[in-house]
Amino acid sequence: MPKVIGHVDLDYFYAQVEEVENPSLKGRPVVVCVFSGRTEDSGVVSTANYKARGFGVHSGMPIVQAKKRLKGHDPEVIRMDHEKYEAISNRIMEELGQMVDVLEPTGIDEAFFDITNSTGGDYTRARRLAESIKAAIMKSENLTCSIGIGRSKVVAKLGSDMAKPGGITVISPGTTKSFLEPLDASKLYGVGPKTTTALEEMGIRTIGELAKTSPTELERRFGRKFGGYLLAAATGTDADPVVAGLEPTQFSRIVTLGRDTRDPKEMTEQLSEGVQYIQGKLTSSGKSFKTVTAIGILVDLSTKTKSKTFETAVSDLTLIRETVPALFDELSRTAGKEFRRAGIRVSGLEDVENQTSLPEFLRPAR
Ligand code: TTP
Ligand code: CA
């Protein structure tokens, strides 16, 4: 059965999150920055939306320079909020993990996945699954992503790069060779400017040319390991498997409420199945948790959270049920707006063996 590997990458991630939270930004250049704090504008661009990229703004550019390029184009310059992006990333990874056979997150907004078994090696079914993944992320977080499907990690990654923004590229085993051949070798995963220059010196510009190079010549120039990788990558025969990501650090469930509301009781009731889902996850993974968090996504799509941390790890369903209403109560008092979606997260996961006795965990840490 041919392998079916995917790569999913969210589009202009930080900036898109900001657009979703504040729809009035749509159509304007948006730049998310890390301010170093030395002077008002010292720091660099984390990322920019496509509108801003059209004016030449990109990740790593000094803020001052980005502002110059965007002058007169009504730009929005936003301070990066890593915690916010991370919480969204965690929810997406959790959701993706349930849709594929194996998920290997490789960054805050990207992951490889293996769907060989669930598609039976059928690339038509793979495309449908990629479409459902895109739809799921759109439904739950309002975010677009790009997906590549192919027979190896390198091919899948090229596919998602090419699909950007918002597309799906499926490269079936039969079309892999013709897909790869015309592309620049510099597009291959792991081929940076230095390798590109070295390849050019050998007269190699395209992936097709690289694929025809003799293994000995490549090994002589790049060493056994990297030389071998280059050849495998160029022929789409790199065999690095998708390996399940690190241990989960949290479990969460978010639901869209039946109607916009401020009523903590309504939110808690509609999360009843979510609590059961989390309980199932805790049991099957043999984990307990230290922190429980109530998550509210308001009608303006901003996210508010309220947490409670216990002194020692617990894994008790009744405890989640007891804590959550109070957290939502507090959330709705401070939010000032109605809630569109509500969720629960447990984090600070530990193996159950480390757990201590009942009376101890009833004592909150703070
Ligand atoms: P990328 O996936 O490289 O970029 P992107 O999601 O902004 O845009 P694209 O549509 O091309 O995928 O990085 C993911 C996030 O990581 C990005 O939104 C912000 C952050 N980041 C930085 O903070 N600094 C950087 O130099 C880069 C490249 C990314
Ligand atoms: Ca991205």
Coordinates of C-alpha atoms and ligand atoms in Angstrom, one line a residue:
M1 CA 0.0 0.0 0.0
P2 CA 1.5 3.4 -0.9
K3 CA 2.1 5.7 2.0
V4 CA -0.1 8.7 2.4
I5 CA 1.6 11.6 4.3
G6 CA 0.3 15.1 4.9
H7 CA 1.6 18.4 5.9
V8 CA -0.7 21.1 7.3
D9 CA 0.5 24.7 7.8
L10 CA -1.8 27.6 9.0
D11 CA -1.7 30.7 6.8
Y12 CA 0.0 33.9 8.2
F13 CA -0.8 32.4 11.6
Y14 CA -0.3 35.1 14.2
A15 CA -1.7 37.8 11.9
Q16 CA -4.7 35.7 10.9
V17 CA -5.5 35.1 14.5
E18 CA -5.6 38.9 15.0
E19 CA -7.8 39.3 12.0
V20 CA -10.3 36.7 13.3
E21 CA -10.4 38.4 16.6
N22 CA -10.8 41.8 15.0
P23 CA -12.6 41.5 11.6
S24 CA -12.2 45.2 10.9
L25 CA -8.6 44.4 10.1
K26 CA -9.5 42.4 7.0
G27 CA -8.2 44.1 3.9
R28 CA -5.7 46.2 5.7
P29 CA -2.0 45.4 6.2
V30 CA -1.5 43.7 9.5
V31 CA 1.9 43.3 11.2
V32 CA 2.4 41.3 14.4
C33 CA 5.6 42.3 16.1
V34 CA 7.9 41.6 19.1
F35 CA 8.8 44.9 20.7
S36 CA 12.2 44.7 22.4
G37 CA 11.2 47.8 24.5
R38 CA 14.4 49.7 24.1
T39 CA 12.9 52.5 22.1
E40 CA 9.2 52.8 21.1
D41 CA 9.6 51.0 17.8
S42 CA 12.6 48.8 18.4
G43 CA 11.9 45.1 17.6
V44 CA 11.1 42.9 14.7
V45 CA 8.2 41.6 12.7
S46 CA 7.0 38.2 13.7
T47 CA 4.7 37.8 10.8
A48 CA 2.6 39.9 8.4
N49 CA -0.7 39.2 6.6
Y50 CA -0.6 38.9 2.8
K51 CA -1.7 42.5 2.3
A52 CA 1.4 43.7 4.2
R53 CA 3.6 41.2 2.4
G54 CA 2.5 42.8 -0.8
F55 CA 4.4 45.9 0.3
G56 CA 7.5 43.8 1.0
V57 CA 7.1 43.3 4.8
H58 CA 8.2 39.9 6.1
S59 CA 9.2 38.0 9.3
G60 CA 12.4 39.2 10.9
M61 CA 12.2 42.7 9.4
P62 CA 12.8 45.6 11.9
I63 CA 9.5 47.3 12.9
V64 CA 10.8 50.7 11.8
Q65 CA 11.4 49.4 8.3
A66 CA 8.0 47.7 8.1
K67 CA 6.3 50.9 9.2
K68 CA 8.1 52.8 6.5
R69 CA 7.0 50.4 3.8
L70 CA 3.4 50.6 5.0
K71 CA 3.2 54.3 5.4
G72 CA 0.0 55.7 4.0
H73 CA -1.6 52.3 3.6
D74 CA -3.5 52.2 6.9
P75 CA -1.5 49.5 8.6
E76 CA -2.2 47.9 12.0
V77 CA 0.8 47.1 14.1
I78 CA 0.1 44.6 16.8
R79 CA 2.1 43.3 19.8
M80 CA 2.6 39.5 19.6
D81 CA 0.6 37.6 22.2
H82 CA 2.3 34.2 22.3
E83 CA 0.0 32.7 24.9
K84 CA -3.0 33.4 22.8
Y85 CA -1.6 31.8 19.7
E86 CA -0.3 28.8 21.7
A87 CA -3.8 28.1 23.2
I88 CA -5.3 28.2 19.7
S89 CA -2.5 26.0 18.3
N90 CA -3.0 23.5 21.1
R91 CA -6.7 23.3 20.4
I92 CA -6.1 22.8 16.7
M93 CA -3.5 20.1 17.3
E94 CA -5.8 18.3 19.6
E95 CA -8.6 18.3 17.0
L96 CA -6.2 17.2 14.2
G97 CA -4.9 14.4 16.4
Q98 CA -8.4 12.9 16.3
M99 CA -8.7 13.1 12.5
V100 CA -5.5 11.4 11.4
D101 CA -3.7 8.1 12.2
V102 CA -0.5 9.8 13.5
L103 CA 0.1 13.5 14.1
E104 CA 3.6 15.0 14.4
P105 CA 3.5 18.7 15.3
T106 CA 6.6 20.4 14.1
G107 CA 5.9 24.0 15.1
I108 CA 3.3 26.3 16.6
D109 CA 1.3 26.2 13.3
E110 CA 2.4 23.2 11.4
A111 CA 2.3 19.4 11.6
F112 CA 3.0 16.3 9.6
F113 CA 0.4 13.5 9.6
D114 CA 0.1 10.0 8.4
I115 CA -3.2 8.8 6.9
T116 CA -2.1 5.7 5.2
N117 CA -4.3 3.4 7.2
S118 CA -7.4 5.5 7.3
T119 CA -7.4 6.1 3.6
G120 CA -6.2 2.6 2.6
G121 CA -3.5 4.3 0.5
D122 CA -6.2 5.9 -1.7
Y123 CA -5.2 9.4 -2.8
T124 CA -8.8 10.4 -3.7
R125 CA -9.9 9.6 -0.1
A126 CA -6.8 11.5 1.1
R127 CA -8.0 14.6 -0.7
R128 CA -11.4 14.3 0.9
L129 CA -9.8 13.9 4.3
A130 CA -7.6 17.0 3.7
E131 CA -10.8 18.9 2.8
S132 CA -12.4 17.8 6.1
I133 CA -9.3 19.0 8.0
K134 CA -9.5 22.4 6.4
A135 CA -13.2 22.6 7.1
A136 CA -12.8 21.5 10.7
I137 CA -10.2 24.2 11.4
M138 CA -12.4 26.8 9.7
K139 CA -15.4 25.7 11.7
S140 CA -13.8 25.7 15.1
E141 CA -11.3 28.5 14.8
N142 CA -12.2 30.5 11.7
L143 CA -8.7 30.0 10.4
T144 CA -7.4 29.0 6.9
C145 CA -4.6 26.6 6.4
S146 CA -2.7 25.0 3.5
I147 CA -2.3 21.2 3.1
G148 CA 0.0 19.0 1.0
I149 CA -0.4 15.3 0.5
G150 CA 2.2 13.0 -0.9
R151 CA 4.2 9.8 -0.4
S152 CA 6.9 11.3 1.8
K153 CA 7.4 14.2 4.2
V154 CA 9.4 16.2 1.7
V155 CA 6.8 15.8 -0.9
A156 CA 3.9 16.7 1.5
K157 CA 5.8 19.8 2.7
L158 CA 6.4 21.0 -0.9
G159 CA 2.7 20.5 -1.5
S160 CA 1.6 22.7 1.4
D161 CA 4.1 25.4 0.5
M162 CA 2.7 25.4 -3.0
A163 CA -0.9 25.4 -1.8
K164 CA -0.4 28.6 0.1
P165 CA -2.6 30.4 1.0
G166 CA -5.6 28.3 1.7
G167 CA -5.2 25.5 -0.8
I168 CA -4.6 21.7 -1.0
T169 CA -2.0 20.1 -3.2
V170 CA -2.3 16.3 -3.7
I171 CA 0.7 14.6 -5.2
S172 CA -0.1 11.0 -5.9
P173 CA 2.7 8.5 -6.2
G174 CA 2.3 8.4 -10.0
T175 CA 2.7 12.1 -10.4
T176 CA 5.5 12.6 -7.9
K177 CA 8.3 12.5 -10.4
S178 CA 6.8 15.1 -12.8
F179 CA 5.8 17.3 -9.9
L180 CA 9.3 17.4 -8.4
E181 CA 11.4 17.6 -11.6
P182 CA 10.9 21.3 -12.6
L183 CA 11.0 22.8 -9.1
D184 CA 14.1 24.6 -7.8
A185 CA 16.2 22.5 -5.5
S186 CA 16.2 25.3 -3.0
K187 CA 12.6 24.5 -2.3
L188 CA 13.4 21.2 -0.8
Y189 CA 13.0 20.9 3.0
G190 CA 16.5 21.3 4.5
V191 CA 18.1 23.0 1.6
G192 CA 19.1 26.5 2.6
P193 CA 21.1 29.2 0.9
K194 CA 24.4 27.5 1.5
T195 CA 23.4 24.2 0.0
T196 CA 21.7 26.0 -2.9
T197 CA 25.0 27.7 -3.7
A198 CA 27.0 24.5 -3.4
L199 CA 24.5 22.8 -5.7
E200 CA 24.7 25.6 -8.2
E201 CA 28.4 25.2 -8.3
M202 CA 27.9 21.6 -9.3
G203 CA 25.6 22.8 -12.1
I204 CA 22.4 21.6 -10.2
R205 CA 19.5 24.0 -10.1
T206 CA 16.3 21.9 -10.3
I207 CA 15.2 18.9 -8.2
G208 CA 15.1 16.9 -11.5
E209 CA 18.8 17.7 -12.0
L210 CA 19.6 16.8 -8.4
A211 CA 17.7 13.5 -8.8
K212 CA 20.0 12.5 -11.7
T213 CA 23.2 13.2 -9.9
S214 CA 25.3 10.3 -8.9
P215 CA 25.2 9.3 -5.2
T216 CA 29.0 9.2 -4.9
E217 CA 29.3 12.8 -6.2
L218 CA 26.7 14.0 -3.7
E219 CA 28.3 12.1 -0.8
R220 CA 31.7 13.4 -1.7
R221 CA 30.4 17.0 -1.6
F222 CA 27.9 16.8 1.3
G223 CA 28.9 13.8 3.3
R224 CA 27.2 10.4 3.5
K225 CA 24.2 11.4 5.5
F226 CA 23.2 14.7 4.0
G227 CA 24.2 13.6 0.5
G228 CA 22.0 10.5 0.8
Y229 CA 19.1 12.7 2.1
L230 CA 19.4 15.1 -0.8
L231 CA 19.0 12.3 -3.3
A232 CA 16.1 10.7 -1.4
A233 CA 14.4 14.0 -1.1
A234 CA 14.8 14.8 -4.8
T235 CA 13.2 11.5 -5.8
G236 CA 10.5 11.7 -3.2
T237 CA 11.8 8.5 -1.5
D238 CA 12.8 10.1 1.8
A239 CA 11.5 7.5 4.3
D240 CA 11.5 9.4 7.6
P241 CA 8.3 8.2 9.3
V242 CA 5.7 10.5 10.9
V243 CA 6.1 10.0 14.6
A244 CA 3.5 10.9 17.2
G245 CA 4.2 14.2 18.8
L246 CA 5.4 14.7 22.4
E247 CA 3.2 13.6 25.3
P248 CA 0.0 15.6 25.4
T249 CA 0.3 18.6 27.8
Q250 CA -3.4 19.2 27.9
F251 CA -6.8 18.1 26.9
S252 CA -9.6 20.5 25.9
R253 CA -13.0 20.6 24.4
I254 CA -14.8 23.6 23.0
V255 CA -18.4 23.8 21.9
T256 CA -20.4 26.3 20.0
L257 CA -23.3 27.3 22.3
G258 CA -26.9 26.8 21.2
R259 CA -27.3 30.6 21.3
D260 CA -25.1 33.5 22.5
T261 CA -25.4 33.8 26.2
R262 CA -23.9 35.1 29.5
D263 CA -25.5 32.4 31.6
P264 CA -22.8 30.2 33.3
K265 CA -25.4 27.5 33.8
E266 CA -26.2 27.2 30.1
M267 CA -22.5 27.0 29.3
T268 CA -21.8 24.4 31.9
E269 CA -24.7 22.2 30.8
Q270 CA -23.7 22.3 27.2
L271 CA -20.2 21.2 28.1
S272 CA -21.4 18.1 29.9
E273 CA -20.3 15.9 27.0
G274 CA -17.0 17.8 26.8
V275 CA -16.3 16.9 30.4
Q276 CA -16.9 13.2 29.6
Y277 CA -14.6 13.5 26.6
I278 CA -11.8 14.9 28.7
Q279 CA -12.4 12.2 31.3
G280 CA -12.1 9.6 28.6
K281 CA -8.8 11.1 27.4
L282 CA -7.5 11.2 31.0
T283 CA -8.3 7.6 31.6
S284 CA -7.0 6.3 28.3
S285 CA -3.7 8.2 28.6
G286 CA -3.4 7.4 32.3
K287 CA -3.0 11.1 33.1
S288 CA -4.2 13.3 35.9
F289 CA -4.2 17.1 35.8
K290 CA -3.3 20.1 38.0
T291 CA -5.1 22.9 36.3
V292 CA -8.6 23.2 35.0
T293 CA -9.5 26.2 32.8
A294 CA -12.8 27.6 31.6
I295 CA -12.6 29.1 28.1
G296 CA -15.0 31.5 26.7
I297 CA -15.0 32.8 23.2
L298 CA -17.1 36.0 23.1
V299 CA -19.3 37.3 20.3
D300 CA -16.4 39.5 19.2
L301 CA -14.3 36.3 18.9
S302 CA -11.9 37.4 21.6
T303 CA -10.9 34.6 24.0
K304 CA -11.2 34.8 27.8
T305 CA -10.0 32.2 30.3
K306 CA -10.2 31.5 34.0
S307 CA -8.2 28.8 35.7
K308 CA -7.9 27.0 39.0
T309 CA -4.8 25.1 39.9
F310 CA -4.7 22.3 42.5
E311 CA -1.7 21.6 44.7
T312 CA -1.4 18.1 43.5
A313 CA -2.6 16.3 40.3
V314 CA -6.1 14.9 40.2
S315 CA -8.1 12.9 37.7
D316 CA -11.6 13.2 39.1
L317 CA -14.6 13.9 36.9
T318 CA -16.7 15.2 39.8
L319 CA -14.0 17.7 40.6
I320 CA -14.1 19.1 37.1
R321 CA -17.9 19.3 37.3
E322 CA -17.6 21.1 40.6
T323 CA -15.0 23.6 39.6
V324 CA -16.2 24.6 36.1
P325 CA -19.5 26.4 37.1
A326 CA -17.6 28.7 39.4
L327 CA -15.0 29.5 36.8
F328 CA -17.7 30.3 34.2
D329 CA -19.5 32.4 36.8
E330 CA -16.4 34.5 37.2
L331 CA -15.7 34.6 33.5
S332 CA -19.2 35.9 32.6
R333 CA -19.1 38.5 35.3
T334 CA -15.9 40.0 34.0
A335 CA -16.3 39.4 30.2
G336 CA -18.8 42.2 29.6
K337 CA -20.1 40.5 26.5
E338 CA -22.1 37.4 25.5
F339 CA -20.4 34.1 24.9
R340 CA -20.5 32.4 21.5
R341 CA -18.5 29.3 22.4
A342 CA -17.4 27.7 25.6
G343 CA -14.8 25.2 26.5
I344 CA -12.9 23.4 29.2
R345 CA -9.2 22.5 29.3
V346 CA -7.2 20.5 31.8
S347 CA -3.5 21.0 31.8
G348 CA -0.4 20.3 33.9
L349 CA -0.8 16.6 33.1
E350 CA 1.0 14.0 35.1
D351 CA 1.0 10.2 35.2
V352 CA -1.6 8.9 37.5
E353 CA 0.8 7.0 39.7
N354 CA 2.1 10.3 41.0
Q355 CA -1.3 11.2 42.4
T356 CA -1.9 11.7 46.1
S357 CA -4.8 11.1 48.3
L358 CA -8.3 12.7 48.0
P359 CA -8.1 15.2 50.9
E360 CA -4.9 16.7 49.6
F361 CA -6.3 17.6 46.2
L362 CA -9.3 19.3 47.6
R363 CA -7.1 22.0 49.0
P364 CA -6.6 24.5 46.2
A365 CA -3.0 25.8 45.6
R366 CA -4.1 29.4 45.7
Ligands
TTP1 P1 5.3 30.5 9.4 O1 4.5 29.3 9.1 O2 6.7 30.5 8.9 O3 4.7 31.8 8.7 P2 3.2 32.3 8.7 O4 2.2 31.3 9.3 O5 3.1 33.7 9.3 O6 2.9 32.5 7.2 P3 2.7 31.5 6.0 O7 1.3 31.8 5.5 O8 3.7 31.8 5.0 O9 2.8 30.1 6.6 O10 5.4 30.8 10.9 C1 4.4 30.6 11.8 C2 4.3 31.7 12.9 O11 5.5 31.7 13.6 C3 4.1 33.1 12.3 O12 2.7 33.4 12.2 C4 4.8 33.9 13.4 C5 5.9 33.1 13.9 N1 7.2 33.5 13.4 C6 7.9 34.4 14.1 O13 7.6 34.8 15.2 N2 9.2 34.8 13.6 C7 9.6 34.3 12.4 O14 10.7 34.7 11.9 C8 8.8 33.4 11.6 C9 9.3 32.9 10.3 C10 7.6 33.0 12.2
CA2 CA 2.3 29.1 8.6

